[in-house]
Amino acid sequence: MNGTMAASSSRIMLGPLVAAIDQGTSSTRFLVFNAKTAELLSHHQVEIKQSFPKEGWVEEDPKEILQSVYECMDRTCEKLTQLNIDISNIKAIGVTNQRETTLVWDKETGEPLYNAIVWLDLRTQSTVERLINKTPGKNKNHLKHKTGLPISTYFSAVKLRWLMDNVDKVHEAVLSHRAMFGTVDSWLIWCLTGGKNGGVHCTDVTNASRTMLFNIHSMEWDPELCTYFDIPMEILPRVRSSSEIYGLMFQLSALFLTEIWAFNWYPHIRGEIINTFPLFKIITSCLGDQSAALVGQMCFKDGQAKNTYGTGCFLLKNVGTKPVMSDHGLLTTVAYKLGREQPACYALEGSVAIAGAVVRWLKDNLGIIQTATELGSNSLLTLELLMAVTLFLRFLDYMHRTGNRAPEVKPSMPETTALGAAMAAGAAEGVSVWSLNPADITEVTSEKFEPQINPEESELRYARWKKAVQRAMNWETTEPVNNGNASSIACARGGEKGASF
């Protein structure tokens, strides 16, 4: 018996499994974990195309996003079957997603009314300026006491306002009460739980807190904020905790519409339906990707922080059950709420729009490299461009002004965002196959890092980097640039935008 066959036979009796849909800016993944050991058993990944219709605009196709989820699920289940792992042991599915990316669709036809406007899109700059100009003192932090956020192109409310103002289909659908708004999580959950045939229109507190329409103190959509942006509350999804049963998902939903509708709207008969149809899967967690990574990195204590590098850079620090407002430009956001009756925890966040995206820019726009792996062999690029990305960690200076700095460790299993969504899904009431009790949590093996240069050298490099950034700013022009691709402009301006928070 070879190694693969031995591994397959030893995994037949694995016990409960939990899966996660990880829908990111650049790709979609579906991953399956062992709920008892946190072992990643199988996964599949599909890249997502981005389009740049104009300078600074970044869009994605909602249907392509949804199809990528189905493809990843199918391929992952095929791989599990080849390993002789029973997919009926998947007890729950979690969802984690790129935050702020904004969609509007028709609830009667199920059709998107426009492409998804991606979080780093800059088209709403004039909308932001108009909104700031009507605040007392033209203060971009006018809403921060409720939202924890500045008025910025980054967040969903201004993207939704732009869609309502500039896309006729969206405007008409809102007037005729057919429009549904959501971030990527809402779109996926609605589609996966039945879509126009009774799909569940919801989001969780972490994604809601990134819209500028959500009051992070009352944990509800705020009527005054909706009035400020002139957005009807009827198009907003219902806000739920990050870990609870949202609805039933089955890929052959057209054959079981009655059962799915009954499950999603009549909780008292859910047990009977699950026993009758064991291949039905329930969606039981939803977290914005950075919150999911905070959970996956086991940052459950006040003062613990995580830093992740993807398309952008995001550093979140758990500040406990009371929101902390920063005087140094950091965002205050909801970290997670792991159950309907559990308290919400909050986080301070430092964000930079461009990290891994600079690799795509080097490849697709400048043509300096053909593949991402070439950066490792090009010492100049590695040192100068990637060093700039790592200098993002200076956000830690502002973080630990509100607490002590912690040691920095890197987990050996990189899929901690999906792991966080799986943990929350498995721990949901009614599932309870994954304990989040600190005594029960399996420690993720990690590598600890200590500084290799002295503080003086570190300060010198940082000062030189800041000087370079200053010299690169304020060169933009309002004149049109006919280069056919907006990502280069978005890259340059996005870095400035992120640093301005």
Coordinates of C-alpha atoms in Angstrom, one line a residue:
M1 CA 0.0 0.0 0.0
N2 CA 1.5 3.3 -1.0
G3 CA 1.5 6.5 1.1
T4 CA -1.5 8.0 -0.5
M5 CA -3.6 4.9 -0.1
A6 CA -2.5 4.6 3.5
A7 CA -3.4 8.2 4.2
S8 CA -6.8 7.7 2.6
S9 CA -7.7 4.6 4.6
S10 CA -6.6 6.2 7.9
R11 CA -8.9 9.2 7.3
I12 CA -12.1 7.3 6.7
M13 CA -13.2 7.7 10.4
L14 CA -12.3 11.4 10.8
G15 CA -15.4 12.5 12.7
P16 CA -17.0 15.9 12.1
L17 CA -15.7 18.1 9.3
V18 CA -16.3 21.8 8.8
A19 CA -15.8 23.7 5.5
A20 CA -15.2 27.4 4.7
I21 CA -15.8 29.5 1.6
D22 CA -13.0 32.1 1.5
Q23 CA -14.0 34.6 -1.2
G24 CA -11.1 37.1 -1.5
T25 CA -10.2 40.0 -3.8
S26 CA -8.0 37.9 -6.1
S27 CA -9.4 34.4 -5.7
T28 CA -12.0 32.1 -4.2
R29 CA -11.2 29.0 -2.1
F30 CA -13.2 26.2 -0.5
L31 CA -11.4 24.4 2.3
V32 CA -12.4 21.5 4.6
F33 CA -11.0 21.1 8.1
N34 CA -11.1 18.4 10.7
A35 CA -13.1 19.9 13.5
K36 CA -11.2 18.0 16.2
T37 CA -7.6 18.7 15.0
A38 CA -7.9 21.8 12.8
E39 CA -6.1 19.9 10.1
L40 CA -6.7 21.1 6.6
L41 CA -7.8 18.1 4.6
S42 CA -8.4 19.5 1.1
H43 CA -9.1 22.7 -0.8
H44 CA -9.4 24.2 -4.2
Q45 CA -8.7 27.7 -5.5
V46 CA -10.0 29.7 -8.5
E47 CA -8.7 33.1 -9.5
I48 CA -11.1 36.0 -9.9
K49 CA -10.8 38.4 -12.9
Q50 CA -10.8 42.1 -12.2
S51 CA -11.8 44.8 -14.7
F52 CA -10.7 48.4 -14.8
P53 CA -13.3 50.3 -16.9
K54 CA -11.8 53.7 -16.1
E55 CA -8.9 55.2 -14.2
G56 CA -9.2 54.2 -10.6
W57 CA -12.2 51.9 -11.1
V58 CA -12.0 48.3 -10.0
E59 CA -14.9 45.9 -10.7
E60 CA -15.6 42.1 -10.5
D61 CA -18.5 40.1 -12.0
P62 CA -20.9 38.9 -9.2
K63 CA -21.9 35.8 -11.3
E64 CA -18.2 34.9 -11.8
I65 CA -17.7 35.2 -8.0
L66 CA -20.7 32.9 -7.4
Q67 CA -19.6 30.4 -10.1
S68 CA -16.1 30.3 -8.6
V69 CA -17.6 29.2 -5.3
Y70 CA -19.5 26.4 -6.9
E71 CA -16.4 25.3 -8.8
C72 CA -14.3 25.3 -5.7
M73 CA -16.9 23.3 -3.7
D74 CA -17.2 20.7 -6.5
R75 CA -13.5 20.2 -7.0
T76 CA -12.8 20.0 -3.2
C77 CA -15.5 17.4 -2.8
E78 CA -14.0 15.4 -5.6
K79 CA -10.6 15.5 -3.9
L80 CA -12.1 14.4 -0.6
T81 CA -13.9 11.5 -2.4
Q82 CA -10.6 10.4 -3.9
L83 CA -9.2 10.4 -0.4
N84 CA -12.1 8.2 0.7
I85 CA -13.4 10.9 3.0
D86 CA -17.2 10.9 3.4
I87 CA -18.4 14.4 2.5
S88 CA -21.6 13.9 4.4
N89 CA -19.4 14.4 7.5
I90 CA -19.2 18.1 6.6
K91 CA -21.5 19.4 9.4
A92 CA -21.4 23.1 8.6
I93 CA -20.0 25.7 6.2
G94 CA -18.6 29.2 7.1
V95 CA -18.3 32.2 4.8
T96 CA -15.5 34.7 4.9
N97 CA -15.1 37.5 2.3
Q98 CA -13.4 40.6 0.9
R99 CA -15.0 43.4 2.9
E100 CA -16.7 46.6 1.6
T101 CA -17.0 45.3 -2.0
T102 CA -20.5 46.4 -2.9
L103 CA -23.3 44.7 -4.9
V104 CA -26.9 45.5 -5.8
W105 CA -29.2 42.9 -7.3
D106 CA -32.9 42.4 -8.3
K107 CA -34.7 40.2 -5.7
E108 CA -37.3 39.1 -8.2
T109 CA -35.0 38.0 -11.0
G110 CA -31.9 37.3 -8.9
E111 CA -29.8 39.2 -11.5
P112 CA -27.0 41.6 -10.5
L113 CA -27.8 45.2 -11.5
Y114 CA -24.1 46.2 -11.9
N115 CA -20.7 44.7 -11.4
A116 CA -19.4 44.5 -7.9
I117 CA -17.5 47.6 -7.0
V118 CA -14.3 46.4 -5.3
W119 CA -13.2 47.9 -1.9
L120 CA -10.1 49.6 -3.3
D121 CA -12.1 51.3 -6.1
L122 CA -11.6 55.1 -6.2
R123 CA -14.5 56.3 -8.3
T124 CA -16.4 57.7 -5.3
Q125 CA -13.9 60.4 -4.5
S126 CA -16.2 63.2 -5.7
T127 CA -19.0 61.6 -3.7
V128 CA -16.8 61.6 -0.6
E129 CA -15.8 65.2 -1.1
R130 CA -19.5 66.2 -1.4
L131 CA -20.4 64.3 1.7
I132 CA -17.5 65.8 3.7
N133 CA -18.4 69.3 2.5
K134 CA -21.8 69.1 4.1
T135 CA -20.5 68.2 7.5
P136 CA -19.8 70.8 10.2
G137 CA -16.3 72.0 9.7
K138 CA -15.9 69.7 6.7
N139 CA -14.7 67.0 9.0
K140 CA -14.1 63.5 7.5
N141 CA -14.5 62.0 11.0
H142 CA -17.9 63.5 11.5
L143 CA -19.5 60.0 11.7
K144 CA -16.7 58.3 13.5
H145 CA -18.4 58.4 16.9
K146 CA -21.1 56.0 15.5
T147 CA -19.2 54.1 12.9
G148 CA -15.6 54.1 14.0
L149 CA -14.7 55.1 10.4
P150 CA -13.8 58.2 8.5
I151 CA -15.9 59.2 5.4
S152 CA -13.8 57.6 2.7
T153 CA -14.0 55.9 -0.7
Y154 CA -13.1 52.7 1.1
F155 CA -16.5 51.9 2.6
S156 CA -19.7 50.5 1.2
A157 CA -22.1 53.4 1.8
V158 CA -20.4 55.7 -0.7
K159 CA -20.2 52.9 -3.3
L160 CA -23.9 52.2 -2.9
R161 CA -24.7 56.0 -3.1
W162 CA -22.7 56.1 -6.4
L163 CA -24.6 53.1 -7.8
M164 CA -28.0 54.8 -6.9
D165 CA -26.9 58.0 -8.5
N166 CA -25.2 56.7 -11.6
V167 CA -26.7 53.4 -12.7
D168 CA -30.3 53.6 -14.0
K169 CA -31.1 49.9 -13.3
V170 CA -30.1 50.4 -9.6
H171 CA -32.0 53.6 -9.3
E172 CA -35.2 52.1 -10.8
A173 CA -34.9 48.9 -8.7
V174 CA -34.7 51.0 -5.6
L175 CA -37.7 53.0 -6.5
S176 CA -39.7 49.9 -7.4
H177 CA -38.7 48.1 -4.1
R178 CA -36.9 45.3 -6.0
A179 CA -33.3 46.2 -5.0
M180 CA -31.2 44.3 -2.5
F181 CA -27.8 45.6 -1.3
G182 CA -25.1 43.5 0.2
T183 CA -21.4 43.0 0.5
V184 CA -20.0 39.7 -1.0
D185 CA -21.1 37.7 2.0
S186 CA -24.7 38.7 1.6
W187 CA -24.7 38.0 -2.2
L188 CA -23.2 34.5 -1.6
I189 CA -25.5 33.5 1.3
W190 CA -28.6 34.8 -0.5
C191 CA -27.7 32.8 -3.7
L192 CA -26.6 29.7 -1.9
T193 CA -29.7 29.5 0.3
G194 CA -32.2 29.8 -2.6
G195 CA -31.8 33.2 -4.2
K196 CA -35.1 34.5 -5.6
N197 CA -36.8 31.4 -4.2
G198 CA -36.6 32.3 -0.5
G199 CA -32.8 33.0 -0.1
V200 CA -31.7 34.5 3.2
H201 CA -30.7 38.2 2.9
C202 CA -28.3 38.7 5.8
T203 CA -24.9 39.9 6.8
D204 CA -22.9 39.7 10.0
V205 CA -21.8 42.4 12.4
T206 CA -18.2 42.5 11.1
N207 CA -19.2 43.2 7.5
A208 CA -22.0 45.5 8.5
S209 CA -19.5 47.6 10.5
R210 CA -17.6 48.3 7.3
T211 CA -20.5 50.1 5.5
M212 CA -20.7 53.4 7.4
L213 CA -24.4 52.6 7.9
F214 CA -24.0 50.5 11.1
N215 CA -23.9 51.8 14.6
I216 CA -21.1 49.9 16.3
H217 CA -22.5 50.7 19.8
S218 CA -26.2 49.7 19.3
M219 CA -25.1 47.0 16.8
E220 CA -27.9 47.9 14.4
W221 CA -28.4 49.8 11.1
D222 CA -28.6 53.4 12.1
P223 CA -31.6 55.4 10.8
E224 CA -29.6 58.7 11.0
L225 CA -26.7 57.3 9.1
C226 CA -29.0 56.0 6.4
T227 CA -30.7 59.4 6.2
Y228 CA -27.3 61.0 5.9
F229 CA -26.4 58.9 2.9
D230 CA -30.0 58.9 1.6
I231 CA -30.2 55.1 1.5
P232 CA -33.5 53.3 2.2
M233 CA -33.2 50.8 5.0
E234 CA -35.4 48.3 3.2
I235 CA -32.6 47.3 0.8
L236 CA -30.2 46.4 3.6
P237 CA -29.6 42.8 4.8
R238 CA -30.6 41.6 8.2
V239 CA -27.6 41.8 10.6
R240 CA -26.7 38.6 12.4
S241 CA -23.9 37.5 14.7
S242 CA -20.8 36.0 13.2
S243 CA -21.7 32.4 14.4
E244 CA -25.2 31.1 14.1
I245 CA -27.4 29.2 11.7
Y246 CA -28.2 31.4 8.7
G247 CA -29.8 29.0 6.4
L248 CA -29.7 25.7 4.5
M249 CA -27.6 25.3 1.4
F250 CA -27.9 22.5 -1.2
Q251 CA -26.4 22.7 -4.7
L252 CA -29.4 20.8 -6.2
S253 CA -31.7 23.4 -4.7
A254 CA -34.1 23.4 -7.6
L255 CA -35.2 19.9 -6.6
F256 CA -35.7 20.8 -2.9
L257 CA -37.1 24.3 -2.9
T258 CA -39.9 23.4 -0.4
E259 CA -37.5 21.8 2.1
I260 CA -34.9 24.7 1.8
W261 CA -37.6 27.3 2.3
A262 CA -39.0 25.5 5.3
F263 CA -35.6 25.1 6.9
N264 CA -34.7 28.8 6.4
W265 CA -37.9 30.2 7.7
Y266 CA -39.1 27.6 10.3
P267 CA -36.3 26.8 12.7
H268 CA -38.3 24.3 14.8
I269 CA -38.3 21.7 12.1
R270 CA -34.6 22.0 11.1
G271 CA -33.5 18.8 12.9
E272 CA -36.1 16.7 11.0
I273 CA -35.0 18.1 7.7
I274 CA -31.3 17.5 8.4
N275 CA -32.0 13.9 9.4
T276 CA -34.0 13.3 6.2
F277 CA -31.5 15.0 3.8
P278 CA -28.0 14.4 5.2
L279 CA -26.4 16.0 2.1
F280 CA -27.9 19.4 3.0
K281 CA -25.3 21.7 4.4
I282 CA -26.0 24.6 6.7
I283 CA -24.2 28.0 6.6
T284 CA -23.4 28.8 10.2
S285 CA -20.7 31.5 10.2
C286 CA -20.0 34.7 8.4
L287 CA -17.0 37.0 9.0
G288 CA -15.2 39.7 7.0
D289 CA -11.8 38.3 6.0
Q290 CA -9.8 40.3 8.4
S291 CA -12.0 39.4 11.4
A292 CA -11.9 35.7 10.3
A293 CA -8.1 35.9 10.3
L294 CA -8.2 37.4 13.8
V295 CA -10.2 34.4 15.0
G296 CA -8.1 31.9 13.0
Q297 CA -5.0 33.4 14.7
M298 CA -6.6 32.7 18.1
C299 CA -6.5 36.4 19.0
F300 CA -9.4 36.1 21.6
K301 CA -7.7 38.2 24.3
D302 CA -7.6 42.0 24.7
G303 CA -4.2 43.1 23.4
Q304 CA -3.6 40.3 20.9
A305 CA -3.1 41.3 17.3
K306 CA -2.7 39.8 13.9
N307 CA -1.2 41.2 10.7
T308 CA -1.9 39.7 7.3
Y309 CA -0.6 40.4 3.8
G310 CA -2.9 39.7 0.9
T311 CA -4.1 42.1 -1.8
G312 CA -3.7 44.7 0.9
C313 CA -2.1 44.9 4.4
F314 CA -4.3 44.7 7.5
L315 CA -3.3 44.8 11.1
L316 CA -6.1 44.2 13.7
K317 CA -5.7 44.4 17.5
N318 CA -8.4 42.9 19.8
V319 CA -9.4 45.6 22.3
G320 CA -12.1 43.7 24.1
T321 CA -15.8 44.3 24.5
K322 CA -15.7 48.1 24.5
P323 CA -14.8 50.0 21.4
V324 CA -11.6 52.1 21.6
M325 CA -11.3 55.2 19.4
S326 CA -7.8 56.1 18.1
D327 CA -6.3 59.6 17.9
H328 CA -3.7 58.3 15.4
G329 CA -5.8 57.5 12.3
L330 CA -6.6 53.9 13.1
L331 CA -10.1 52.5 12.5
T332 CA -12.4 51.1 15.1
T333 CA -14.3 48.1 13.9
V334 CA -16.2 45.1 15.1
A335 CA -13.9 42.2 15.5
Y336 CA -16.5 39.4 15.9
K337 CA -19.6 38.3 17.8
L338 CA -19.4 34.6 18.2
G339 CA -23.1 33.8 18.9
R340 CA -26.4 35.6 19.2
E341 CA -26.1 35.8 23.0
Q342 CA -22.4 36.5 23.0
P343 CA -20.9 40.0 23.4
A344 CA -19.4 41.7 20.5
C345 CA -15.6 42.2 20.6
Y346 CA -14.0 45.2 18.9
A347 CA -10.7 45.9 17.2
L348 CA -8.4 48.7 16.2
E349 CA -7.3 48.4 12.6
G350 CA -4.5 49.8 10.4
S351 CA -5.1 49.4 6.7
V352 CA -3.0 49.8 3.5
A353 CA -4.7 49.2 0.2
I354 CA -1.7 47.8 -1.7
A355 CA 0.5 44.9 -0.7
G356 CA 0.2 41.8 -2.8
A357 CA -1.5 43.9 -5.4
V358 CA 1.9 45.5 -6.1
V359 CA 3.1 42.1 -7.4
R360 CA 0.3 42.1 -10.0
W361 CA 1.1 45.7 -10.9
L362 CA 4.8 44.8 -11.5
K363 CA 3.7 41.9 -13.7
D364 CA 0.7 43.2 -15.6
N365 CA 1.4 46.9 -15.9
L366 CA 5.2 47.3 -15.8
G367 CA 6.1 43.9 -17.3
I368 CA 9.2 43.8 -15.0
I369 CA 8.4 40.2 -14.0
Q370 CA 6.5 37.4 -15.6
T371 CA 5.6 35.5 -12.4
A372 CA 5.4 36.4 -8.7
T373 CA 8.2 33.9 -7.9
E374 CA 10.7 36.0 -9.8
L375 CA 10.7 38.6 -7.0
G376 CA 12.6 36.2 -4.8
S377 CA 15.5 36.1 -7.4
N378 CA 15.6 39.8 -8.0
S379 CA 17.4 41.3 -5.0
L380 CA 16.7 44.9 -5.9
L381 CA 13.0 44.4 -6.3
T382 CA 12.8 42.3 -3.2
L383 CA 14.6 44.8 -1.1
E384 CA 13.1 48.1 -2.3
L385 CA 9.5 47.1 -3.2
L386 CA 8.7 44.4 -0.7
M387 CA 10.6 46.3 2.1
A388 CA 8.1 49.1 1.6
V389 CA 5.3 46.7 2.2
T390 CA 6.8 45.4 5.4
L391 CA 7.2 48.9 6.7
F392 CA 3.4 48.8 7.2
L393 CA 4.2 47.1 10.5
R394 CA 5.0 50.6 11.8
F395 CA 1.2 50.7 12.5
L396 CA 2.3 48.7 15.5
D397 CA 3.7 51.9 17.0
Y398 CA 0.2 53.4 17.2
M399 CA -1.3 50.1 18.3
H400 CA 0.9 49.6 21.3
R401 CA 0.3 53.2 22.5
T402 CA -2.9 51.6 23.8
G403 CA -1.2 48.5 25.2
N404 CA 1.9 46.4 25.3
R405 CA 3.5 45.0 22.2
A406 CA 3.3 41.3 21.8
P407 CA 5.8 38.8 20.3
E408 CA 5.4 38.3 16.5
V409 CA 4.8 34.7 15.2
K410 CA 4.0 33.2 11.9
P411 CA 1.7 30.2 11.8
S412 CA 2.9 27.2 9.8
M413 CA -0.6 26.7 8.3
P414 CA -1.2 29.8 6.2
E415 CA -5.0 29.5 5.7
T416 CA -5.9 31.1 9.0
T417 CA -8.6 33.3 7.4
A418 CA -10.5 30.2 6.3
L419 CA -9.7 28.5 9.6
G420 CA -11.4 31.3 11.5
A421 CA -14.5 31.0 9.4
A422 CA -14.5 27.2 10.0
M423 CA -14.0 27.6 13.7
A424 CA -16.9 30.0 14.0
A425 CA -19.1 27.7 11.8
G426 CA -18.3 24.6 13.9
A427 CA -18.9 26.4 17.1
A428 CA -22.3 27.7 16.2
E429 CA -25.3 26.8 18.4
G430 CA -27.0 23.8 16.9
V431 CA -23.7 22.5 15.4
S432 CA -21.3 22.6 18.3
V433 CA -18.6 20.4 16.8
W434 CA -15.8 22.9 17.3
S435 CA -15.1 24.2 20.8
L436 CA -13.7 27.7 21.2
N437 CA -13.0 27.2 24.8
P438 CA -9.3 28.2 25.2
A439 CA -8.6 24.9 26.9
D440 CA -9.9 22.9 24.0
I441 CA -8.5 24.9 21.1
T442 CA -5.7 23.1 19.2
E443 CA -2.6 25.3 19.1
V444 CA -1.5 26.2 15.6
T445 CA 2.2 25.6 15.3
S446 CA 4.1 28.7 14.5
E447 CA 7.5 30.3 14.1
K448 CA 8.6 33.2 16.2
F449 CA 10.5 36.2 14.7
E450 CA 12.8 38.6 16.5
P451 CA 14.4 41.8 15.0
Q452 CA 17.7 41.1 13.2
I453 CA 18.9 44.7 13.0
N454 CA 19.4 47.3 15.8
P455 CA 16.9 50.0 16.6
E456 CA 19.0 52.7 15.1
E457 CA 19.2 51.0 11.7
S458 CA 15.4 50.3 11.8
E459 CA 14.7 54.0 12.5
L460 CA 17.1 55.1 9.7
R461 CA 15.3 52.8 7.1
Y462 CA 11.9 54.0 8.3
A463 CA 12.9 57.7 7.9
R464 CA 14.3 57.1 4.4
W465 CA 11.0 55.3 3.4
K466 CA 8.9 58.2 4.8
K467 CA 11.0 60.6 2.7
A468 CA 10.5 58.5 -0.4
V469 CA 6.7 58.4 0.2
Q470 CA 6.5 62.2 0.6
R471 CA 8.4 62.7 -2.6
A472 CA 6.0 60.3 -4.4
M473 CA 2.8 62.2 -3.3
N474 CA 0.8 65.0 -4.8
W475 CA 1.8 64.3 -8.4
E476 CA -1.7 63.2 -9.6
T477 CA -3.4 65.2 -12.3
T478 CA -7.0 65.5 -13.2
E479 CA -6.1 65.2 -16.9
P480 CA -7.2 61.9 -18.5
V481 CA -4.6 59.2 -18.8
N482 CA -5.3 56.9 -21.7
N483 CA -3.3 53.9 -20.7
G484 CA -6.2 51.5 -20.8
N485 CA -5.7 50.2 -17.3
A486 CA -6.5 51.8 -14.0
S487 CA -4.6 49.5 -11.7
S488 CA -1.4 51.5 -11.8
I489 CA -3.2 54.7 -10.8
A490 CA -5.2 52.8 -8.1
C491 CA -1.9 51.4 -6.8
A492 CA -0.2 54.8 -6.4
R493 CA -3.2 56.6 -5.0
G494 CA -4.4 53.7 -2.9
G495 CA -1.2 53.7 -0.8
E496 CA -1.8 57.4 0.0
K497 CA -5.4 56.7 0.8
G498 CA -4.6 53.8 3.1
A499 CA -2.0 55.8 5.0
S500 CA -4.4 58.7 5.5
F501 CA -6.7 56.8 7.9

